[in-house]
PDB file of C-alpha atoms in Angstrom:
ATOM      1  CA  GLU E   1      10.216  87.465  14.509  1.00 86.00           C
ATOM      2  CA  TYR E   2      12.114  86.040  11.547  1.00 92.00           C
ATOM      3  CA  TYR E   3      14.172  83.776  13.814  1.00 93.00           C
ATOM      4  CA  LYS E   4      11.185  82.984  16.039  1.00 92.00           C
ATOM      5  CA  ASN E   5       9.588  81.442  12.939  1.00 94.00           C
ATOM      6  CA  ILE E   6      12.749  79.424  12.283  1.00 94.00           C
ATOM      7  CA  PHE E   7      13.460  78.222  15.837  1.00 95.00           C
ATOM      8  CA  GLY E   8       9.861  78.011  17.059  1.00 93.00           C
ATOM      9  CA  ASP E   9       9.434  77.162  20.740  1.00 93.00           C
ATOM     10  CA  ARG E  10      13.185  76.883  21.245  1.00 93.00           C
ATOM     11  CA  LEU E  11      13.498  80.683  21.109  1.00 92.00           C
ATOM     12  CA  LEU E  12      11.604  82.891  23.532  1.00 88.00           C
ATOM     13  CA  LEU E  13      10.854  86.316  22.129  1.00 87.00           C
ATOM     14  CA  PHE E  14       9.264  89.190  24.018  1.00 85.00           C
ATOM     15  CA  HIS E  15       8.356  92.480  22.370  1.00 85.00           C
ATOM     16  CA  ILE E  16       8.280  95.357  24.814  1.00 84.00           C
ATOM     17  CA  ASN E  17       6.714  98.671  23.930  1.00 81.00           C
ATOM     18  CA  ALA E  18       8.925 101.200  25.719  1.00 77.00           C
ATOM     19  CA  ASN E  19       6.262 103.904  25.512  1.00 79.00           C
ATOM     20  CA  ILE E  20       4.055 102.114  28.032  1.00 78.00           C
ATOM     21  CA  GLU E  21       4.153 103.457  31.581  1.00 85.00           C
ATOM     22  CA  ASP E  22       3.921  99.955  32.998  1.00 88.00           C
ATOM     23  CA  PRO E  23       6.198  99.561  36.062  1.00 90.00           C
ATOM     24  CA  MET E  24       7.416  96.159  34.826  1.00 89.00           C
ATOM     25  CA  VAL E  25       8.478  97.624  31.465  1.00 88.00           C
ATOM     26  CA  GLN E  26      10.220 100.502  33.213  1.00 90.00           C
ATOM     27  CA  MET E  27      12.042  98.036  35.491  1.00 91.00           C
ATOM     28  CA  LEU E  28      13.345  96.093  32.480  1.00 90.00           C
ATOM     29  CA  LEU E  29      14.437  99.259  30.691  1.00 90.00           C
ATOM     30  CA  ASN E  30      16.319 100.356  33.808  1.00 92.00           C
ATOM     31  CA  GLN E  31      17.768  96.922  34.584  1.00 93.00           C
ATOM     32  CA  TYR E  32      19.347  96.604  31.131  1.00 92.00           C
ATOM     33  CA  ASP E  33      19.986 100.344  30.683  1.00 93.00           C
ATOM     34  CA  ILE E  34      18.012 100.396  27.444  1.00 91.00           C
ATOM     35  CA  THR E  35      18.158 103.821  25.845  1.00 89.00           C
ATOM     36  CA  GLU E  36      18.311 102.919  22.152  1.00 88.00           C
ATOM     37  CA  TYR E  37      15.851 101.027  19.984  1.00 87.00           C
ATOM     38  CA  PRO E  38      15.820  98.348  18.873  1.00 90.00           C
ATOM     39  CA  THR E  39      17.682  96.592  21.675  1.00 90.00           C
ATOM     40  CA  ILE E  40      18.048  92.838  22.044  1.00 91.00           C
ATOM     41  CA  VAL E  41      18.967  91.124  25.307  1.00 91.00           C
ATOM     42  CA  LEU E  42      20.363  87.598  25.000  1.00 90.00           C
ATOM     43  CA  GLU E  43      21.497  85.783  28.123  1.00 88.00           C
ATOM     44  CA  GLU E  44      21.928  89.056  30.049  1.00 89.00           C
ATOM     45  CA  LYS E  45      23.983  90.660  27.230  1.00 91.00           C
ATOM     46  CA  LYS E  46      22.603  93.778  25.559  1.00 93.00           C
ATOM     47  CA  PHE E  47      22.913  94.545  21.841  1.00 93.00           C
ATOM     48  CA  SER E  48      21.623  97.943  20.711  1.00 92.00           C
ATOM     49  CA  GLY E  49      20.777  99.105  17.226  1.00 92.00           C
ATOM     50  CA  ILE E  50      19.928  97.187  14.106  1.00 93.00           C
ATOM     51  CA  LEU E  51      21.973  94.008  13.704  1.00 93.00           C
ATOM     52  CA  PRO E  52      22.599  92.302  10.365  1.00 95.00           C
ATOM     53  CA  LYS E  53      20.515  89.130  10.045  1.00 93.00           C
ATOM     54  CA  ASP E  54      23.554  86.820   9.963  1.00 93.00           C
ATOM     55  CA  GLU E  55      25.078  88.458  13.048  1.00 94.00           C
ATOM     56  CA  LEU E  56      21.826  88.062  14.964  1.00 94.00           C
ATOM     57  CA  LYS E  57      21.643  84.396  13.949  1.00 95.00           C
ATOM     58  CA  GLU E  58      25.166  83.831  15.255  1.00 94.00           C
ATOM     59  CA  LEU E  59      24.289  85.491  18.572  1.00 93.00           C
ATOM     60  CA  ILE E  60      21.229  83.289  18.918  1.00 94.00           C
ATOM     61  CA  CYS E  61      23.053  80.108  17.918  1.00 95.00           C
ATOM     62  CA  VAL E  62      25.951  80.465  20.358  1.00 94.00           C
ATOM     63  CA  ASN E  63      23.476  80.617  23.239  1.00 91.00           C
ATOM     64  CA  PHE E  64      21.892  77.209  22.610  1.00 92.00           C
ATOM     65  CA  LYS E  65      23.199  74.481  24.923  1.00 90.00           C
ATOM     66  CA  THR E  66      23.078  71.921  22.089  1.00 93.00           C
ATOM     67  CA  GLU E  67      23.800  72.332  18.404  1.00 92.00           C
ATOM     68  CA  GLN E  68      20.759  73.249  16.347  1.00 93.00           C
ATOM     69  CA  SER E  69      20.439  72.148  12.726  1.00 94.00           C
ATOM     70  CA  GLU E  70      19.366  75.692  11.794  1.00 93.00           C
ATOM     71  CA  CYS E  71      22.705  76.990  13.069  1.00 94.00           C
ATOM     72  CA  LYS E  72      24.859  74.910  10.749  1.00 86.00           C
ATOM     73  CA  ARG E  73      26.469  76.894   7.973  1.00 71.00           C
TER      74      ARG E  73
END
């Protein structure tokens, strides 16, 4: 949620509770082969485990179609 606060509406963020027996949640877990938590999916790429804040920012920034001022070093 740290980067959701920074990027606002330009970043979609969905929290999924994997303990829920909801068929939609189970479909997403299976589709992305999520077996470790936390897991982040960005543009169909899966990143498992805890990522350093700067590494996560870089992953988010490279997926914007246009340069974002928050992404400048």
